[in-house]
Short mmCIF file of C-alpha atoms and ligand atoms in Angstrom, two decimals:
data_model
loop_
_atom_site.label_atom_id
_atom_site.label_comp_id
_atom_site.label_asym_id
_atom_site.label_seq_id
_atom_site.Cartn_x
_atom_site.Cartn_y
_atom_site.Cartn_z
CA MET L 702 -5.88 13.61 -2.16
CA ILE L 703 -2.72 13.17 -4.20
CA PRO L 704 -3.43 14.12 -7.82
CA ASP L 705 -2.84 11.32 -10.35
CA ARG L 706 -0.45 13.52 -12.32
CA PHE L 707 2.25 12.78 -9.74
CA GLN L 708 4.16 9.79 -11.12
CA ASN L 709 6.64 9.19 -8.34
CA ILE L 710 5.51 9.00 -4.72
CA VAL L 711 7.42 8.04 -1.59
CA VAL L 712 5.82 7.45 1.82
CA MET L 713 7.75 7.01 5.06
CA THR L 714 5.95 5.48 8.06
CA GLY L 715 6.79 5.21 11.74
CA ALA L 716 5.29 3.73 14.88
CA GLY L 717 2.36 6.19 14.92
CA ILE L 718 0.72 4.45 11.96
CA SER L 719 0.40 1.26 14.02
CA ALA L 720 -0.79 2.95 17.22
CA GLU L 721 -4.46 2.48 16.28
CA SER L 722 -3.72 -1.24 15.79
CA GLY L 723 -2.85 -1.34 19.49
CA ILE L 724 0.94 -1.39 19.10
CA SER L 725 2.90 0.90 21.43
CA THR L 726 4.95 3.70 19.90
CA PHE L 727 8.40 4.44 21.31
CA ARG L 728 8.36 8.02 22.53
CA ASP L 729 4.71 8.82 23.32
CA ALA L 730 3.59 8.81 26.96
CA ASP L 731 3.32 5.11 27.85
CA GLY L 732 5.54 4.27 24.83
CA LEU L 733 8.11 1.47 24.81
CA TRP L 734 10.99 3.71 25.92
CA GLU L 735 9.06 4.64 29.09
CA LYS L 736 9.31 1.02 30.22
CA HIS L 737 12.71 0.05 28.80
CA ARG L 738 15.96 1.95 28.48
CA VAL L 739 16.99 2.09 24.79
CA GLU L 740 20.54 1.18 25.68
CA ASP L 741 19.34 -1.96 27.51
CA VAL L 742 17.39 -3.45 24.61
CA ALA L 743 18.08 -1.72 21.28
CA THR L 744 21.84 -1.64 20.79
CA PRO L 745 24.34 -4.34 19.72
CA GLU L 746 26.12 -3.79 23.05
CA ALA L 747 22.92 -4.61 24.93
CA PHE L 748 22.64 -7.90 23.07
CA GLU L 749 26.28 -8.74 23.88
CA ARG L 750 25.75 -7.88 27.52
CA ASP L 751 22.34 -9.41 28.19
CA PRO L 752 20.83 -11.38 25.28
CA VAL L 753 18.15 -12.83 27.57
CA LEU L 754 16.78 -9.36 28.37
CA VAL L 755 16.83 -8.41 24.68
CA TRP L 756 15.13 -11.65 23.55
CA ARG L 757 12.53 -11.24 26.32
CA PHE L 758 11.75 -7.71 25.04
CA TYR L 759 11.38 -8.86 21.41
CA SER L 760 9.48 -12.03 22.39
CA LEU L 761 6.82 -9.94 24.13
CA ARG L 762 6.60 -7.70 21.08
CA ARG L 763 6.19 -10.75 18.81
CA VAL L 764 3.23 -11.79 20.96
CA GLY L 765 1.81 -8.25 20.71
CA VAL L 766 1.98 -7.99 16.92
CA ALA L 767 0.49 -11.45 16.46
CA LYS L 768 -2.68 -10.12 18.12
CA ALA L 769 -2.74 -6.86 16.10
CA LYS L 770 -4.40 -6.23 12.75
CA PRO L 771 -3.63 -3.70 10.01
CA ASN L 772 -5.76 -0.57 10.49
CA ALA L 773 -7.45 1.79 8.03
CA ALA L 774 -4.17 3.61 7.35
CA HIS L 775 -2.19 0.46 6.45
CA LEU L 776 -5.06 -0.71 4.24
CA ALA L 777 -5.40 2.66 2.48
CA LEU L 778 -1.69 2.67 1.61
CA ALA L 779 -1.87 -0.93 0.35
CA ARG L 780 -4.86 -0.07 -1.87
CA TYR L 781 -3.08 3.03 -3.10
CA ALA L 782 -0.03 0.94 -4.05
CA VAL L 783 -2.26 -1.26 -6.22
CA HIS L 784 -3.93 1.84 -7.70
CA CYS L 785 -0.51 3.28 -8.66
CA SER L 786 0.68 -0.05 -10.08
CA LYS L 787 -2.38 -0.25 -12.32
CA GLN L 788 -1.63 3.24 -13.62
CA GLY L 789 2.10 2.55 -14.07
CA ARG L 790 3.02 5.13 -11.41
CA SER L 791 5.87 4.55 -8.96
CA PHE L 792 4.96 4.16 -5.28
CA THR L 793 7.63 3.40 -2.70
CA LEU L 794 6.66 2.72 0.88
CA ILE L 795 9.56 2.98 3.32
CA SER L 796 8.76 1.88 6.87
CA GLN L 797 10.74 2.09 10.07
CA ASN L 798 8.29 -0.36 11.61
CA ILE L 799 9.16 -3.98 12.21
CA ASP L 800 5.60 -5.09 13.00
CA GLY L 801 4.68 -6.66 9.63
CA LEU L 802 1.40 -4.74 9.35
CA HIS L 803 2.18 -3.20 5.94
CA GLU L 804 2.89 -6.66 4.50
CA ARG L 805 -0.30 -8.04 6.03
CA ALA L 806 -2.33 -5.13 4.63
CA GLN L 807 -0.89 -5.77 1.16
CA ALA L 808 -1.81 -9.45 1.41
CA GLU L 809 -5.36 -8.46 2.45
CA VAL L 810 -5.78 -6.05 -0.42
CA THR L 811 -4.47 -8.20 -3.28
CA SER L 812 -3.26 -11.73 -3.83
CA ASP L 813 -1.98 -10.72 -7.27
CA GLN L 814 1.73 -10.02 -6.78
CA LYS L 815 1.90 -8.59 -10.32
CA LEU L 816 -0.20 -5.68 -9.10
CA LEU L 817 2.42 -4.86 -6.51
CA HIS L 818 5.24 -3.41 -8.58
CA SER L 819 5.43 -0.89 -5.81
CA ARG L 820 8.23 -1.32 -3.34
CA LEU L 821 8.09 -1.85 0.40
CA ILE L 822 11.40 -1.11 2.13
CA LEU L 823 11.67 -2.17 5.76
CA MET L 824 14.64 -0.06 6.75
CA HIS L 825 14.73 -1.19 10.42
CA GLY L 826 14.19 -4.90 9.66
CA SER L 827 11.39 -7.30 10.61
CA LEU L 828 10.21 -8.65 13.92
CA GLY L 829 9.21 -11.87 12.14
CA VAL L 830 12.76 -12.69 11.06
CA SER L 831 15.75 -13.97 13.08
CA ARG L 832 19.37 -13.73 11.97
CA CYS L 833 22.35 -15.98 12.65
CA THR L 834 24.97 -13.98 14.57
CA GLN L 835 27.72 -16.01 12.86
CA CYS L 836 26.89 -16.10 9.12
CA GLU L 837 23.95 -13.63 9.00
CA ASP L 838 21.58 -16.12 7.35
CA LEU L 839 17.95 -15.10 7.81
CA PHE L 840 15.07 -17.26 9.05
CA ALA L 841 11.35 -16.53 9.12
CA ASP L 842 10.61 -16.81 12.83
CA THR L 843 7.68 -15.46 14.79
CA SER L 844 8.39 -17.48 17.94
CA ALA L 845 8.42 -15.99 21.38
CA TYR L 846 11.35 -17.56 23.27
CA PHE L 847 10.42 -16.01 26.63
CA ASP L 848 7.24 -15.09 28.44
CA GLU L 849 6.84 -13.25 31.75
CA SER L 850 7.74 -16.39 33.68
CA GLY L 851 10.85 -17.41 31.71
CA PRO L 852 11.99 -19.38 28.64
CA VAL L 853 9.40 -21.07 26.45
CA GLN L 854 9.80 -23.41 23.51
CA GLY L 855 9.93 -21.73 20.09
CA GLN L 856 10.66 -22.75 16.51
CA PHE L 857 14.43 -23.18 16.99
CA SER L 858 16.29 -25.18 19.62
CA CYS L 859 17.75 -23.18 22.48
CA ASP L 860 20.84 -23.13 24.70
CA SER L 861 20.75 -23.62 28.47
CA ARG L 862 19.61 -19.98 29.00
CA GLY L 863 16.68 -20.41 26.62
CA LEU L 864 18.32 -18.42 23.78
CA PRO L 865 17.56 -19.64 20.24
CA LEU L 866 20.38 -21.20 18.18
CA SER L 867 20.75 -21.03 14.42
CA PRO L 868 20.26 -24.21 12.38
CA CYS L 869 23.18 -23.17 10.09
CA CYS L 870 26.01 -22.56 12.60
CA ASN L 871 24.51 -23.55 15.96
CA GLN L 872 25.25 -19.99 17.16
CA LEU L 873 22.93 -17.44 18.77
CA LEU L 874 20.10 -16.10 16.67
CA ARG L 875 19.21 -12.41 17.09
CA PRO L 876 16.16 -10.45 15.96
CA HIS L 877 16.66 -9.13 12.40
CA VAL L 878 16.15 -5.52 13.41
CA ILE L 879 18.33 -2.42 13.21
CA TRP L 880 19.57 -1.17 16.54
CA PHE L 881 21.22 2.16 17.34
CA GLY L 882 24.69 2.30 15.82
CA GLU L 883 23.79 -0.14 13.02
CA VAL L 884 23.27 0.94 9.42
CA PRO L 885 19.64 0.73 8.27
CA LEU L 886 18.81 -1.63 5.41
CA GLN L 887 18.60 -0.69 1.69
CA MET L 888 20.00 2.81 2.23
CA ASP L 889 21.09 3.16 -1.43
CA GLU L 890 17.59 2.35 -2.68
CA ILE L 891 16.12 4.76 -0.14
CA GLN L 892 18.43 7.61 -1.20
CA ASP L 893 17.61 7.00 -4.88
CA ALA L 894 13.85 6.87 -4.30
CA VAL L 895 13.73 9.94 -2.07
CA SER L 896 16.00 12.10 -4.18
CA SER L 897 13.92 11.43 -7.31
CA CYS L 898 10.34 11.57 -5.94
CA GLU L 899 7.77 14.27 -6.70
CA VAL L 900 5.77 13.75 -3.50
CA PHE L 901 7.08 12.65 -0.09
CA VAL L 902 4.74 11.93 2.83
CA ASN L 903 5.85 11.26 6.44
CA ILE L 904 3.27 9.39 8.56
CA GLY L 905 3.38 8.74 12.31
CA THR L 906 7.06 9.32 13.03
CA SER L 907 8.47 11.70 15.64
CA GLY L 908 11.48 12.71 13.54
CA ASN L 909 13.93 11.83 16.29
CA VAL L 910 15.82 8.94 14.73
CA TYR L 911 18.24 9.40 11.85
CA PRO L 912 18.73 8.69 8.97
CA ALA L 913 14.93 8.19 8.63
CA ALA L 914 14.23 11.62 10.14
CA GLY L 915 16.37 13.38 7.53
CA LEU L 916 14.56 11.98 4.50
CA ILE L 917 11.84 14.64 4.41
CA GLN L 918 14.49 17.34 4.22
CA LEU L 919 16.31 15.42 1.49
CA ALA L 920 13.07 15.13 -0.49
CA LYS L 921 12.33 18.84 -0.05
CA GLN L 922 15.82 19.84 -1.16
CA ALA L 923 15.43 17.60 -4.23
CA GLY L 924 12.29 19.53 -5.19
CA ALA L 925 9.50 17.23 -3.96
CA ARG L 926 6.22 18.43 -2.44
CA THR L 927 6.25 17.22 1.15
CA ALA L 928 3.50 16.36 3.60
CA CYS L 929 3.32 15.09 7.15
CA VAL L 930 0.51 13.23 8.95
CA ASN L 931 1.14 13.11 12.69
CA LYS L 932 -0.41 13.75 16.08
CA GLU L 933 2.17 16.45 16.80
CA PRO L 934 4.55 18.69 14.84
CA ILE L 935 7.96 17.23 14.04
CA PRO L 936 11.40 18.85 14.41
CA GLN L 937 11.70 18.96 10.59
CA GLN L 938 8.52 21.07 10.30
CA LEU L 939 10.33 23.70 8.14
CA SER L 940 10.66 21.04 5.43
CA VAL L 941 6.92 20.22 5.51
CA ASP L 942 4.69 21.85 2.87
CA ASP L 943 1.36 20.33 4.01
CA TYR L 944 0.85 19.36 7.65
CA PHE L 945 -2.16 17.22 8.64
CA GLU L 946 -2.48 16.94 12.40
CA GLY L 947 -4.46 14.00 13.75
CA LYS L 948 -4.75 10.25 13.68
CA ALA L 949 -3.30 8.28 10.78
CA GLY L 950 -6.30 5.93 10.71
CA GLU L 951 -8.59 8.86 9.97
CA LEU L 952 -6.39 11.06 7.77
CA VAL L 953 -4.46 8.57 5.61
CA PRO L 954 -7.56 7.05 3.92
CA LYS L 955 -8.64 10.60 2.95
CA LEU L 956 -5.22 11.54 1.59
CA PHE L 957 -4.62 8.28 -0.26
CA THR L 958 -7.86 7.71 -2.09
CA ALA L 959 -7.55 4.75 -4.41
CA CYS L 960 -9.80 3.55 -7.22
CA ARG L 961 -11.64 0.48 -6.09
CA ASP L 962 -12.47 -0.87 -9.54
C1 LIG Q 666 0.52 9.19 15.67
C2 LIG Q 666 -0.47 8.37 16.18
C3 LIG Q 666 -1.57 8.17 15.37
C4 LIG Q 666 1.02 8.44 17.65
N1 LIG Q 666 -1.62 8.74 14.18
N2 LIG Q 666 0.44 9.75 14.49
C5 LIG Q 666 23.14 12.55 16.92
C6 LIG Q 666 22.54 13.24 15.87
C7 LIG Q 666 22.03 12.57 14.78
C8 LIG Q 666 22.08 11.18 14.71
C9 LIG Q 666 22.68 10.50 15.76
C10 LIG Q 666 23.21 11.18 16.84
N3 LIG Q 666 23.71 10.26 17.71
C11 LIG Q 666 23.49 9.03 17.19
C12 LIG Q 666 22.86 9.16 15.99
C13 LIG Q 666 22.40 8.09 15.09
C14 LIG Q 666 21.21 7.34 15.63
C15 LIG Q 666 20.13 8.34 16.01
O1 LIG Q 666 19.35 8.81 15.20
N4 LIG Q 666 20.04 8.70 17.28
C16 LIG Q 666 19.07 9.71 17.73
C17 LIG Q 666 18.24 9.15 18.87
C18 LIG Q 666 19.80 10.97 18.07
N5 LIG Q 666 20.76 6.51 14.53
C19 LIG Q 666 21.26 5.28 14.34
O2 LIG Q 666 22.08 4.79 15.07
C20 LIG Q 666 20.80 4.59 13.09
N6 LIG Q 666 21.94 4.17 12.33
C21 LIG Q 666 22.79 5.03 11.80
O3 LIG Q 666 22.70 6.24 11.94
O4 LIG Q 666 23.80 4.43 11.08
C22 LIG Q 666 24.79 5.27 10.46
C23 LIG Q 666 24.53 5.39 8.99
C24 LIG Q 666 23.28 5.67 8.50
C25 LIG Q 666 23.08 5.81 7.13
C26 LIG Q 666 24.10 5.63 6.26
C27 LIG Q 666 25.35 5.32 6.75
C28 LIG Q 666 25.56 5.20 8.12
C29 LIG Q 666 19.98 3.36 13.42
C30 LIG Q 666 18.70 3.70 14.08
C31 LIG Q 666 17.97 2.44 14.49
C32 LIG Q 666 16.69 2.73 15.24
N7 LIG Q 666 16.17 1.53 15.77
C33 LIG Q 666 14.87 1.52 16.43
C34 LIG Q 666 14.60 0.11 16.97
C35 LIG Q 666 14.28 -0.82 15.79
C36 LIG Q 666 13.82 -2.17 16.25
C37 LIG Q 666 12.63 -2.09 17.16
O5 LIG Q 666 11.54 -1.67 16.76
O6 LIG Q 666 12.82 -2.45 18.33
O7 LIG Q 666 13.85 1.89 15.48
S1 LIG Q 666 14.71 2.77 17.70
C38 LIG Q 666 13.01 3.14 17.35
O8 LIG Q 666 12.89 4.52 16.87
C39 LIG Q 666 12.62 2.24 16.16
C40 LIG Q 666 11.81 3.19 15.33
O9 LIG Q 666 11.73 2.71 14.01
C41 LIG Q 666 12.53 4.50 15.49
C42 LIG Q 666 11.70 5.70 15.16
O10 LIG Q 666 10.59 5.82 15.99
P1 LIG Q 666 9.23 6.40 15.42
O11 LIG Q 666 8.67 5.45 14.44
O12 LIG Q 666 9.43 7.78 14.95
O13 LIG Q 666 8.28 6.33 16.71
P2 LIG Q 666 8.07 7.44 17.86
O14 LIG Q 666 7.45 6.75 19.01
O15 LIG Q 666 9.32 8.19 18.14
O16 LIG Q 666 7.06 8.48 17.23
C43 LIG Q 666 5.71 8.16 16.94
C44 LIG Q 666 5.03 9.40 16.40
O17 LIG Q 666 3.72 9.03 15.99
C45 LIG Q 666 4.87 10.52 17.44
O18 LIG Q 666 5.26 11.76 16.88
C46 LIG Q 666 3.38 10.52 17.75
O19 LIG Q 666 2.83 11.81 18.02
C47 LIG Q 666 2.80 9.97 16.49
N8 LIG Q 666 1.55 9.26 16.66
N9 LIG Q 666 -0.05 7.96 17.48
C48 LIG Q 666 -0.56 9.55 13.80
N10 LIG Q 666 -2.59 7.40 15.81
ZN1 LIG Q 667 24.80 -19.29 10.47
#
């Protein structure tokens, strides 16, 4: 349990927190990178080279997350955010995940937006948003544009290859996600939150992808107490004060115990 005297808490989540919702991680056995080469689907160059392959990959993932539900770990963090808001404490949730399960957990836990002063920072973007490649306008979009057999109709009109076109510029839309070589979103806010927190908790991330992987070290150097919930040790283990090995769905509700008044 995190004592209430801590006023400033930052949590960083990765794919492991959604594993018990049935969403594949990246680097575990049977993870996404076992079936797809990173450089084929998760770089700007891949999208330039073969946008159909990239849209097929993200279309299948959109179908997958539509079937998934937030698990006990997402819900515990959402309840804890409300608990902190009620007590005037700062709670920042930074996620590398694009699956929308934190947002859905928050919506399940409270419909009162005033209770959610806490911040949710989606540093690698959102699967449910598409971006115009010309002007960078964003559009809520959960459509799958391809299935296993080929192009399918989605929310936006498509070119002859089945690729979605933006309503603003009639140019290709791309998933609003951060690929290798691109700068993650809201980095200034992230740096500020992490360098001023009293407690930093990593959950379900392998610590392989920077800058997210470096945040626990940054927090430690800034004087925070650090914890890690994961199924395996991470490369940054020297920066971890409290290590909880196991499943997020079992451990996170114990660590983040909220008042349910
Ligand atoms: C459980 C569990 C359960 C399972 N309970 N636990 C050399 C050195 C250092 C850096 C670089 C370098 N060469 C290049 C770089 C930079 C590069 C990078 O880090 N590369 C490394 C691979 C070396 N980084 C970038 O390019 C980033 N941009 C950047 O650096 O810009 C420069 C810059 C930054 C800051 C300021 C100024 C400039 C961008 C990285 C973008 C990553 N994108 C992806 C795809 C996003 C869209 C999508 O989802 O498709 O993000 S890659 C993928 O990895 C995805 C994830 O968010 C990310 C992290 O994965 P995650 O979440 O850790 O998942 P896994 O599978 O790795 O781990 C899951 C863990 O959970 C495991 O440990 C399990 O054991 C555990 N687990 N079940 C608890 N039930
Ligand atoms: Zn546009």
